[in-house]
Structure formats: structure tokens, C-alpha cells
Amino acid sequence: MKLNPEQISLGQLRALWAGASASLDDSALTRVAAAAATVDRIVASGDTVYGVNTGFGLLANTRIPHDRLAELQTNLILSHSAGLGDPLPRHVTRLMIVLKLLGLGRGFSGVRVEVIAALQALLDSGAMPVIPSQGSVGASGDLAPLAHLIAALMGHGSIDLAGETMPAAAALQKLGREPLALGPKEGLALINGTQASTAIALDALFAGERVFAAALAAGALSVDALKGSAKPFDPRLSALRGQPGQIRVAAAIASYLEGSAIMASHGRCGRVQDPYSFRCQPQVMGAALDLLANAARTLVIEAAAVTDNPIVFPDTDEAISGGNFHAQPVAFAADTIAIALCEVGSISERRTSVLVDPKMSGLPAFLVEDSGVNSGLMIPQVTAAALVSENKSLAFPASVDSIPTSAGQEDHVSMAPIAARKASTIARNNAGVIAIELIAAAQGVDCHAPLKTSARLQAIHAKVRAMSPHMTADRYWATDMAALQGAVLAGEFGDSDLLG
């Protein structure tokens, strides 16, 4: 995939997240070279420019002599490589590198083409720097995570080379590459930016998209398991409210249920209304879908945004200091994803709870015959409840917090990477919640045999049964649940490109 940083789509970002190979197009490299030439002219002029020939943060007023400019950039990277915690997953680090290339490829950062080539070499060889996940507050850029990325190119830290972690210097030698030597401004251009926060937030978004798709399928299957009504999904109801997500969710569930013999069997039953977790799916899930769509719009813009500082303008040979590194848009987007996904999991767990409760569902207690001797799905529902409760704590917005850093110079920060990491955890927790609902719904549908669900839901049922056979007596559940959780995250249930 040849990337034009001025025209990036959600579909491209989704493909890159999934592992598509990519590099900048020729026009981007031309812009990069022009900006680098501007930095050379600024250095030659002797003008004082932040980050080019000054210190950083509170030390911005300290002028650095010309013969120490390279040392300045090297020290910047080493001193900022101060993260802690578990490493970012390889696929997130990879996306972070791609996003860095996109931002630099706009041609307003002042790095040389050689820097682009060094980053591209990491992608091409599958060499992922080991980047601690903690240490950024999402202002002045994701300083620590990005510093660890660039330090690896300089031969410091560690690199995961095709699954084998080794010292960065050894990995570079194995790849036949010399350690990167930074020029004026390059260190600052490389660690100022929101690429770590944005990569983690996109990871949460795309994983959440797959979870949402599976939740739609599970919710529809649960309606049939309950012998619930299809009337709440009548398009006329949602059209009168007008919320776009609600309209789409109602249509999706109605489509899943179309042609169900189970549904047809109780058309004249006396039940008037189903519990909210069943009949209000369009309203709840639709609102969540709209929030995810809004977050996606923000993150697509941010993916190729120029977010370092100062920003170089080649047409006027200016370098202007601003605050594009502040990740507040990403923080709000990540918190939005977290809140939306929290509700997706919450309403799913409620449907599971209804299905295992004979008073609510009319089905066998915990969906197993000979209950008492057998506990059936009693404890899987408890696991779903535990995950949902954990999600509620994680969904508290990180973006409303701020702690001043850098001796008060950076006195308001976004906490975007924290928001993004929490959203990513919620997405993966929810995959487990939806996996448990799929097991319960499939078991509930089995109770109505020989009546069959719709053709589309039969296909969903078959996928569930391939990983979790029909329950006739108690068995070890964790393996089934983990397999289905993985399948949800792999996008095996439903259309996982709901956001376009």
C-alpha cells in the first residue's frame, strides 16, 4: 500500500492495523526533503529556534552551541526513554511506526529522508522496538514511548525481531543497518507527536468494531433463544426517532431474524414486552455505534496529523512553536470508545442473565437439563458479570485528569494513552462477555429443536458449536470461552467494518 498522508481513510488504517504492508508515496518523500532543507537553512542562519538549537521544556531558553546540536538530539532520546510496564503489542507498535511515517510524510517536521528509510526498514523486516506501555501523559507528545522507538533505531534498548527479543544494537547488526545518527531537530520531531496514543486508540476502535459486530449477532440469537419479539426492530419505530445508529442496529437485528421458524412459532403468543436488554438493543447499541463513529472520525484525522513541535513551513523558512502535540482529541475519542463499549458489554451480560434464569426465560435453569447435579452456565454468567464490572471501573474518563509535568511548563496534559489503553482492555474484556452470550444463546436455541432459527443465525450457531459443543452435562468451560473470545476478536462473527 502506497500511503499519501494527505488522503488517509479508515479502511486503510484498518488494513494497516491488520498487518498490511505500506510505505510513503514519492510525493511525501519530496515534501520531507523540502522540510529538511528548511531546517538546514535555519541552522545556517544562526536564528534561535526551539528544539533546533535550544534546550527543551523548562530549558527552552538555553541556547545550545552549534558543535553540540547532534549531542542535544541524542541526549533528548536517551533521557526520554523512561517508560515502564509491559511492552506494547507488536501490532500496536507497528501501527505506531506507520502513523509516525504519515505525520512526518506531510512535510512539516524537518527530518531527513534517511530517517524515513530507517523507520521503513523496521516495518519491512518485522523488527519491532520493545516499547513500555506506561510513561506518557499525552502532552508534548507521547514522549517516552516514541523515545523508546527511536532509541532502538540508535542501537539502545531492545527489538523484537520476528518474535525473538534481543538488544537493539544486535538486531540492527543482524538487519545490516547502522545505528541512526540524528540531525538538528530530528529527535524532537520524532518524539513529539500523538502516534502512541492514536495507535492504541485505533487498536481499541478496531477490536471494538469486531466486538460490536459479534454483539449484534449474539443479541439477535438471544432474541430467538428467548422466543422474543421482532416488533421492536420494526424500521418505522427507529425512523421516527431518527438516530442513525439506532436505525442501523434495528435493521441489522431484523435481518438476522428474518426467516426464523422459532420466531414464526410464537407470533400469536401472549407476551407483550421483552426485557429492555432484548427490545432496547437498537436504542443502546445504536447510541454506542454513533459514539464509535464519532471517535473514528477524530482518529482518522489524527492518524496523519502534524503533531510535533516546532512545525516547519518550507514555503517561508519558518519554524513555529505551538501545541499540536497535545493529545486531547485522542483522549476524548478513546474515552468515548471506552464508554460505548462498556455499554455494549453491559447489555450483553444482561441478556445472558435473562437466558439462564428460568423465571425470566422459561428455559431450563442455567440452560442445562438435570440442574442441581449440573450447574450449567451458572459460573460463565458470573464471569461475564465480573468482566462488565471491571469495565465500569475502566470506563471512568481519563481525559478529565491532568497532572502538571516538566516543572510546571507542561501544566495541562491529556492522559490520552491511559484512556486508550483502558479502552483497549474493555474491548478485549467484552470479547469474553460476548463469547459467553453466544454460548448461552446457542444453548437456548437448541432447547427449541426441532424448530430452527434463521439461515443467517444458523451460520452463527454453527460457528459457536464448532468451538463449544451442545451442553448435556457440566464440563470444563474455560477452553470454550477462550476459543470464542479469540474468534470474536478475530472478527469471525458479523460484519467487522461497521464504521466504513
Coordinates of C-alpha atoms in Angstrom, one line a residue:
M1 CA 0.0 0.0 0.0
K2 CA 1.5 3.4 -1.1
L3 CA 0.4 5.9 1.5
N4 CA -0.4 9.5 0.7
P5 CA -0.5 11.2 4.2
E6 CA -2.9 13.9 2.8
Q7 CA -5.5 11.2 2.0
I8 CA -5.9 8.6 4.6
S9 CA -9.1 6.6 5.1
L10 CA -10.5 4.5 8.0
G11 CA -10.4 1.4 5.7
Q12 CA -6.6 2.0 5.1
L13 CA -6.0 2.3 8.8
R14 CA -8.0 -0.9 9.5
A15 CA -5.9 -2.8 6.9
L16 CA -2.7 -1.4 8.4
W17 CA -3.8 -2.5 11.9
A18 CA -4.4 -5.9 10.4
G19 CA -0.9 -6.1 9.1
A20 CA -1.0 -4.7 5.5
S21 CA 2.4 -3.7 4.2
A22 CA 2.9 0.0 3.4
S23 CA 5.3 2.8 2.6
L24 CA 5.0 6.5 1.8
D25 CA 4.5 7.6 -1.7
D26 CA 7.0 9.6 -3.7
S27 CA 5.2 12.9 -3.2
A28 CA 5.5 12.5 0.6
L29 CA 9.3 11.9 0.3
T30 CA 9.6 15.1 -1.8
R31 CA 7.9 17.1 0.9
V32 CA 10.1 15.5 3.6
A33 CA 13.2 16.6 1.7
A34 CA 11.9 20.1 1.3
A35 CA 11.3 20.5 5.1
A36 CA 14.7 19.1 5.9
A37 CA 16.3 21.7 3.7
T38 CA 14.4 24.4 5.5
V39 CA 15.9 23.2 8.8
D40 CA 19.4 23.3 7.3
R41 CA 18.8 26.9 6.3
I42 CA 17.5 27.8 9.7
V43 CA 20.6 26.3 11.4
A44 CA 22.9 28.1 8.9
S45 CA 21.2 31.4 9.6
G46 CA 22.1 31.2 13.3
D47 CA 18.5 32.1 14.4
T48 CA 17.4 30.7 17.8
V49 CA 14.6 28.2 17.2
Y50 CA 13.1 26.0 19.9
G51 CA 14.3 22.4 19.7
V52 CA 16.7 23.1 16.9
N53 CA 19.4 25.0 18.9
T54 CA 17.8 25.3 22.4
G55 CA 17.0 23.0 25.3
F56 CA 13.6 21.5 25.9
G57 CA 10.6 22.2 28.1
L58 CA 11.7 24.4 31.0
L59 CA 15.1 24.6 29.4
A60 CA 13.8 26.2 26.2
N61 CA 15.6 29.4 26.8
T62 CA 19.0 27.7 27.0
R63 CA 20.9 28.3 23.7
I64 CA 22.9 25.3 22.5
P65 CA 26.2 25.9 20.6
H66 CA 26.4 24.6 17.0
D67 CA 29.0 22.0 17.8
R68 CA 26.7 20.3 20.3
L69 CA 23.5 20.1 18.3
A70 CA 23.9 16.4 17.4
E71 CA 24.6 15.7 21.1
L72 CA 21.5 17.6 22.0
Q73 CA 19.3 15.4 19.9
T74 CA 20.9 12.1 21.1
N75 CA 20.6 13.1 24.7
L76 CA 17.0 14.0 24.2
I77 CA 16.2 10.5 23.0
L78 CA 18.2 8.8 25.8
S79 CA 16.8 10.9 28.6
H80 CA 13.2 10.5 27.4
S81 CA 13.5 6.7 27.1
A82 CA 12.0 6.3 30.6
G83 CA 8.9 4.1 30.2
L84 CA 7.8 1.3 32.4
G85 CA 5.2 -1.5 32.2
D86 CA 4.5 -4.3 29.8
P87 CA 5.6 -3.8 26.2
L88 CA 3.1 -2.6 23.7
P89 CA 1.8 -5.5 21.5
R90 CA 3.7 -5.9 18.2
H91 CA 0.8 -4.9 16.1
V92 CA 0.3 -1.7 18.0
T93 CA 4.0 -0.8 17.8
R94 CA 3.8 -1.5 14.1
L95 CA 0.8 0.8 13.7
M96 CA 2.6 3.5 15.7
I97 CA 5.5 3.4 13.3
V98 CA 3.1 3.7 10.3
L99 CA 1.4 6.7 12.0
K100 CA 4.8 8.3 12.6
L101 CA 5.6 7.9 8.9
L102 CA 2.3 9.5 8.0
G103 CA 2.8 12.6 10.2
L104 CA 6.4 13.1 9.0
G105 CA 5.3 12.5 5.4
R106 CA 3.2 15.6 5.5
G107 CA 6.5 17.5 5.1
F108 CA 6.3 19.9 8.0
S109 CA 8.7 18.2 10.5
G110 CA 12.2 18.8 9.1
V111 CA 13.6 15.2 9.3
R112 CA 15.8 13.8 6.5
V113 CA 14.6 11.2 4.1
E114 CA 17.2 8.9 5.8
V115 CA 15.1 8.9 8.9
I116 CA 12.0 7.8 6.9
A117 CA 14.1 5.0 5.5
A118 CA 15.2 3.8 8.9
L119 CA 11.6 3.7 10.1
Q120 CA 10.5 1.9 7.0
A121 CA 13.2 -0.7 7.5
L122 CA 11.6 -1.6 10.8
L123 CA 8.3 -2.3 9.1
D124 CA 9.8 -4.2 6.2
S125 CA 11.9 -6.5 8.4
G126 CA 9.2 -7.0 11.1
A127 CA 11.6 -5.6 13.7
M128 CA 9.5 -4.0 16.4
P129 CA 11.2 -2.0 19.1
V130 CA 10.2 -3.1 22.6
I131 CA 8.2 -0.1 23.9
P132 CA 7.0 0.1 27.5
S133 CA 3.3 0.8 27.6
Q134 CA 3.4 3.3 30.6
G135 CA 5.1 6.6 30.9
S136 CA 3.2 9.1 28.7
V137 CA 0.7 11.6 29.8
G138 CA -0.2 12.6 26.2
A139 CA 1.2 16.1 26.0
S140 CA 4.4 17.3 24.5
G141 CA 3.6 14.2 22.5
D142 CA 3.9 10.6 23.7
L143 CA 7.5 11.4 24.7
A144 CA 8.6 8.2 26.4
P145 CA 7.0 5.6 24.0
L146 CA 8.3 7.5 21.0
A147 CA 11.7 7.9 22.5
H148 CA 11.9 4.1 23.0
L149 CA 11.0 3.7 19.4
I150 CA 13.8 6.0 18.2
A151 CA 16.3 4.8 20.8
A152 CA 16.1 1.3 19.2
L153 CA 17.0 2.8 15.8
M154 CA 20.0 4.3 17.5
G155 CA 21.1 1.0 19.0
H156 CA 19.7 1.4 22.5
G157 CA 17.0 -0.8 24.2
S158 CA 15.6 -3.9 22.7
I159 CA 14.0 -5.0 19.4
D160 CA 11.6 -7.9 18.8
L161 CA 12.9 -9.4 15.6
A162 CA 10.2 -11.8 14.3
G163 CA 9.3 -12.9 17.8
E164 CA 12.9 -13.0 19.2
T165 CA 13.8 -10.1 21.6
M166 CA 17.4 -9.0 21.5
P167 CA 19.5 -5.9 22.2
A168 CA 18.7 -3.3 19.7
A169 CA 22.3 -3.0 18.6
A170 CA 22.5 -6.7 17.8
A171 CA 19.2 -6.6 15.9
L172 CA 20.4 -3.7 13.8
Q173 CA 23.6 -5.6 13.0
K174 CA 21.6 -8.6 12.1
L175 CA 19.5 -6.4 9.7
G176 CA 22.6 -4.9 8.2
R177 CA 21.8 -1.4 9.4
E178 CA 23.9 1.2 11.1
P179 CA 22.6 2.9 14.2
L180 CA 20.7 6.1 13.3
A181 CA 22.6 9.4 13.9
L182 CA 20.2 12.3 14.4
G183 CA 20.5 15.7 12.8
P184 CA 19.2 19.0 14.1
K185 CA 15.6 19.0 15.3
E186 CA 15.1 15.3 14.3
G187 CA 15.0 14.0 17.8
L188 CA 12.3 16.4 18.8
A189 CA 10.3 15.8 15.6
L190 CA 10.4 12.1 16.3
I191 CA 9.2 12.1 19.9
N192 CA 6.8 15.0 19.8
G193 CA 3.6 13.6 18.5
T194 CA 0.5 11.6 19.4
Q195 CA 1.3 8.4 17.5
A196 CA 1.4 6.1 20.5
S197 CA -1.9 7.3 21.9
T198 CA -3.5 7.2 18.5
A199 CA -2.2 3.7 17.6
I200 CA -3.5 2.3 20.9
A201 CA -6.9 4.1 20.5
L202 CA -7.2 2.7 16.9
D203 CA -6.4 -0.7 18.3
A204 CA -9.3 -0.3 20.7
L205 CA -11.5 1.0 18.0
F206 CA -10.9 -1.8 15.5
A207 CA -11.1 -4.5 18.2
G208 CA -14.2 -2.9 19.5
E209 CA -15.7 -2.9 16.0
R210 CA -15.3 -6.6 15.9
V211 CA -16.8 -7.0 19.3
F212 CA -19.7 -4.8 18.3
A213 CA -20.4 -6.9 15.2
A214 CA -20.3 -10.1 17.3
A215 CA -22.6 -8.5 19.9
L216 CA -25.2 -7.8 17.2
A217 CA -25.1 -11.4 16.1
A218 CA -25.3 -12.6 19.7
G219 CA -28.1 -10.3 20.6
A220 CA -30.2 -11.5 17.7
L221 CA -29.5 -15.1 18.5
S222 CA -30.6 -14.4 22.1
V223 CA -33.9 -12.9 20.9
D224 CA -34.6 -16.2 19.2
A225 CA -33.4 -18.2 22.3
L226 CA -35.9 -16.2 24.4
K227 CA -38.6 -16.5 21.8
G228 CA -38.6 -12.8 21.9
S229 CA -40.5 -10.4 19.7
A230 CA -39.2 -8.9 16.4
K231 CA -41.6 -6.0 16.6
P232 CA -39.1 -3.7 18.5
F233 CA -36.9 -3.9 15.4
D234 CA -39.6 -2.6 13.0
P235 CA -37.9 0.1 11.0
R236 CA -40.8 2.5 11.5
L237 CA -40.0 2.8 15.2
S238 CA -36.4 3.8 14.6
A239 CA -37.2 6.1 11.7
L240 CA -39.5 8.2 14.0
R241 CA -36.6 8.7 16.4
G242 CA -34.1 9.4 13.7
Q243 CA -30.9 8.4 15.4
P244 CA -28.7 6.9 12.7
G245 CA -27.1 4.2 14.8
Q246 CA -30.4 3.0 16.1
I247 CA -31.8 2.7 12.6
R248 CA -28.8 0.6 11.5
V249 CA -28.9 -1.7 14.5
A250 CA -32.6 -2.3 14.2
A251 CA -32.2 -3.2 10.6
A252 CA -29.2 -5.5 11.4
I253 CA -31.1 -7.4 14.0
A254 CA -34.2 -7.7 11.9
S255 CA -32.1 -9.0 9.1
Y256 CA -30.6 -11.7 11.3
L257 CA -34.1 -12.8 12.5
E258 CA -35.7 -12.9 9.1
G259 CA -36.9 -16.4 8.2
S260 CA -36.7 -17.9 11.7
A261 CA -39.0 -20.8 12.3
I262 CA -38.6 -20.2 16.0
M263 CA -39.9 -16.6 15.6
A264 CA -42.8 -17.7 13.4
S265 CA -43.8 -20.3 16.0
H266 CA -44.9 -17.8 18.6
G267 CA -46.4 -15.0 16.6
R268 CA -49.6 -15.1 18.5
C269 CA -48.3 -15.7 21.9
G270 CA -49.5 -13.6 24.9
R271 CA -46.2 -12.0 25.7
V272 CA -46.4 -8.2 25.3
Q273 CA -42.9 -7.0 26.0
D274 CA -39.4 -8.4 26.4
P275 CA -36.8 -7.1 28.9
Y276 CA -35.0 -4.0 27.9
S277 CA -31.8 -5.8 27.2
F278 CA -33.6 -7.5 24.3
R279 CA -36.0 -5.0 22.9
C280 CA -33.9 -1.8 23.5
Q281 CA -30.9 -3.2 21.6
P282 CA -31.4 -0.6 18.8
Q283 CA -31.5 2.2 21.2
V284 CA -28.5 1.2 23.3
M285 CA -26.3 -0.4 20.7
G286 CA -27.2 2.3 18.2
A287 CA -26.1 5.0 20.5
A288 CA -22.9 3.1 21.1
L289 CA -22.4 2.8 17.3
D290 CA -22.8 6.5 16.8
L291 CA -20.2 7.2 19.5
L292 CA -17.8 4.8 17.9
A293 CA -18.3 6.5 14.5
N294 CA -17.6 9.9 16.1
A295 CA -14.4 8.6 17.6
A296 CA -13.4 7.1 14.3
R297 CA -13.7 10.4 12.6
T298 CA -11.4 12.0 15.1
L299 CA -8.8 9.2 14.9
V300 CA -8.7 9.2 11.1
I301 CA -7.8 12.9 11.2
E302 CA -5.2 12.4 13.9
A303 CA -3.6 9.5 12.1
A304 CA -1.9 11.7 9.6
A305 CA -1.9 14.9 11.6
V306 CA 1.3 17.0 12.0
T307 CA 1.7 16.8 15.8
D308 CA 5.3 17.6 16.5
N309 CA 6.8 21.0 17.6
P310 CA 8.0 23.3 16.3
I311 CA 6.4 22.9 12.9
V312 CA 8.4 23.8 9.9
F313 CA 7.0 25.8 7.0
P314 CA 9.2 25.2 3.9
D315 CA 7.5 27.9 1.8
T316 CA 8.6 30.7 4.3
D317 CA 11.5 29.0 6.0
E318 CA 9.7 29.4 9.4
A319 CA 9.6 27.2 12.4
I320 CA 6.6 28.0 14.6
S321 CA 6.1 26.6 18.1
G322 CA 2.6 25.7 19.0
G323 CA 0.8 22.8 20.8
N324 CA -0.3 20.3 18.2
F325 CA 1.4 17.6 20.4
H326 CA -1.4 17.9 22.9
A327 CA -3.5 14.7 22.6
Q328 CA -6.8 16.0 24.0
P329 CA -8.7 15.0 20.8
V330 CA -7.3 11.4 21.1
A331 CA -8.1 11.3 24.8
F332 CA -11.7 12.3 24.2
A333 CA -12.0 9.8 21.4
A334 CA -10.5 6.9 23.5
D335 CA -12.8 7.7 26.4
T336 CA -15.8 7.7 24.1
I337 CA -14.8 4.3 22.8
A338 CA -14.4 3.0 26.3
I339 CA -17.9 4.3 27.4
A340 CA -19.6 3.0 24.2
L341 CA -18.0 -0.5 24.5
C342 CA -18.8 -0.6 28.2
E343 CA -22.5 -0.4 27.4
V344 CA -22.2 -3.0 24.7
G345 CA -20.8 -5.5 27.2
S346 CA -23.3 -4.4 29.9
I347 CA -26.4 -5.1 27.9
S348 CA -24.9 -8.4 26.6
E349 CA -24.4 -9.7 30.1
R350 CA -28.0 -8.8 31.0
R351 CA -29.3 -10.9 28.1
T352 CA -27.1 -13.8 29.3
S353 CA -28.5 -13.4 32.8
V354 CA -32.1 -13.5 31.5
L355 CA -31.4 -16.6 29.4
V356 CA -30.0 -18.6 32.4
D357 CA -32.9 -17.6 34.7
P358 CA -35.9 -19.9 34.3
K359 CA -38.3 -17.4 35.7
M360 CA -37.3 -14.9 33.0
S361 CA -36.7 -17.1 30.0
G362 CA -38.9 -20.2 30.5
L363 CA -35.8 -22.2 29.6
P364 CA -34.1 -24.8 31.9
A365 CA -32.3 -23.3 34.8
F366 CA -28.8 -22.3 33.7
L367 CA -29.7 -23.9 30.3
V368 CA -28.9 -27.4 31.4
E369 CA -31.0 -30.5 32.0
D370 CA -30.8 -32.2 35.4
S371 CA -29.9 -28.9 37.1
G372 CA -28.8 -29.3 40.6
V373 CA -26.4 -32.1 39.7
N374 CA -25.3 -29.8 36.9
S375 CA -24.6 -26.1 37.3
G376 CA -24.7 -25.4 33.6
L377 CA -23.9 -21.8 32.7
M378 CA -24.1 -20.5 36.2
I379 CA -20.5 -19.5 36.6
P380 CA -19.9 -18.4 33.0
Q381 CA -22.6 -15.7 33.7
V382 CA -20.7 -14.8 36.8
T383 CA -17.5 -14.4 34.7
A384 CA -19.5 -12.1 32.3
A385 CA -20.7 -10.0 35.3
A386 CA -17.1 -9.8 36.7
L387 CA -15.8 -8.5 33.3
V388 CA -18.6 -6.0 33.0
S389 CA -18.0 -4.7 36.5
E390 CA -14.3 -4.3 35.7
N391 CA -15.2 -2.4 32.5
K392 CA -17.3 0.0 34.5
S393 CA -14.2 1.0 36.5
L394 CA -12.1 1.2 33.4
A395 CA -14.7 3.4 31.6
F396 CA -14.2 6.4 34.0
P397 CA -12.8 9.1 31.7
A398 CA -9.0 9.5 31.9
S399 CA -9.4 12.7 29.9
V400 CA -10.8 14.7 32.8
D401 CA -7.5 14.2 34.7
S402 CA -4.3 16.3 34.4
I403 CA -1.1 16.5 36.4
P404 CA 1.5 19.2 35.6
T405 CA 4.8 17.9 34.4
S406 CA 8.2 19.4 33.4
A407 CA 8.4 21.7 36.4
G408 CA 5.1 23.3 35.5
Q409 CA 5.9 24.1 31.9
E410 CA 3.6 21.4 30.7
D411 CA 0.8 22.3 33.2
H412 CA -2.1 20.7 31.4
V413 CA -1.9 17.2 29.9
S414 CA -4.4 14.9 28.2
M415 CA -3.8 11.4 29.6
A416 CA -4.7 10.1 26.1
P417 CA -2.5 6.9 26.3
I418 CA -4.1 6.0 29.5
A419 CA -7.6 6.5 28.1
A420 CA -6.6 4.4 25.0
R421 CA -5.1 1.5 27.0
K422 CA -8.3 1.3 29.1
A423 CA -10.5 1.3 26.0
S424 CA -8.4 -1.5 24.5
T425 CA -8.8 -3.6 27.7
I426 CA -12.5 -3.0 27.7
A427 CA -12.7 -4.2 24.1
R428 CA -10.9 -7.5 25.0
N429 CA -13.0 -8.0 28.1
N430 CA -16.1 -7.5 26.1
A431 CA -15.0 -10.2 23.6
G432 CA -15.2 -12.6 26.6
V433 CA -18.7 -11.2 27.6
I434 CA -20.0 -11.7 24.1
A435 CA -18.4 -15.2 23.9
I436 CA -20.4 -16.2 26.9
E437 CA -23.6 -14.8 25.5
L438 CA -23.0 -16.7 22.2
I439 CA -22.7 -19.9 24.2
A440 CA -25.9 -19.2 26.2
A441 CA -27.9 -18.1 23.1
A442 CA -26.8 -21.2 21.1
Q443 CA -27.9 -23.4 24.0
G444 CA -31.2 -21.6 24.3
V445 CA -31.9 -22.1 20.6
D446 CA -31.1 -25.8 20.9
C447 CA -33.9 -26.0 23.5
H448 CA -36.4 -25.2 20.8
A449 CA -35.5 -28.0 18.4
P450 CA -36.7 -29.2 16.0
L451 CA -37.6 -25.6 15.3
K452 CA -34.7 -23.8 13.6
T453 CA -33.6 -20.2 13.7
S454 CA -33.0 -18.2 10.6
A455 CA -30.4 -19.1 8.0
R456 CA -28.1 -16.3 9.0
L457 CA -28.3 -17.2 12.7
Q458 CA -27.9 -20.9 11.9
A459 CA -24.5 -20.0 10.4
I460 CA -23.7 -18.1 13.7
H461 CA -24.9 -21.0 15.7
A462 CA -22.7 -23.4 13.7
K463 CA -19.6 -21.3 14.4
V464 CA -20.4 -21.4 18.1
R465 CA -20.9 -25.1 18.0
A466 CA -17.5 -25.6 16.2
M467 CA -15.8 -24.2 19.3
S468 CA -18.4 -25.1 22.0
P469 CA -20.4 -28.2 21.6
H470 CA -24.0 -28.5 22.9
M471 CA -24.0 -28.9 26.6
T472 CA -25.6 -32.1 28.0
A473 CA -23.8 -32.0 31.3
D474 CA -21.2 -30.0 33.2
R475 CA -17.8 -29.7 31.6
Y476 CA -14.7 -27.6 31.7
W477 CA -15.8 -24.2 30.4
A478 CA -12.7 -22.0 30.2
T479 CA -11.4 -23.6 26.9
D480 CA -14.7 -23.0 25.1
M481 CA -14.9 -19.4 26.4
A482 CA -11.4 -18.6 25.4
A483 CA -11.8 -20.0 21.9
L484 CA -14.9 -18.0 21.3
Q485 CA -13.3 -14.9 22.8
G486 CA -10.5 -15.3 20.3
A487 CA -12.9 -15.8 17.5
V488 CA -14.8 -12.6 18.4
L489 CA -11.5 -10.6 18.4
A490 CA -10.6 -12.2 15.1
G491 CA -13.7 -10.8 13.5
E492 CA -15.4 -14.2 12.8
F493 CA -18.9 -13.1 13.8
G494 CA -20.7 -10.5 11.7
D495 CA -19.5 -7.6 9.6
S496 CA -16.5 -6.0 11.3
D497 CA -16.2 -2.9 9.2
L498 CA -19.4 -1.3 10.5
L499 CA -17.8 2.2 10.7
G500 CA -17.0 2.3 7.0

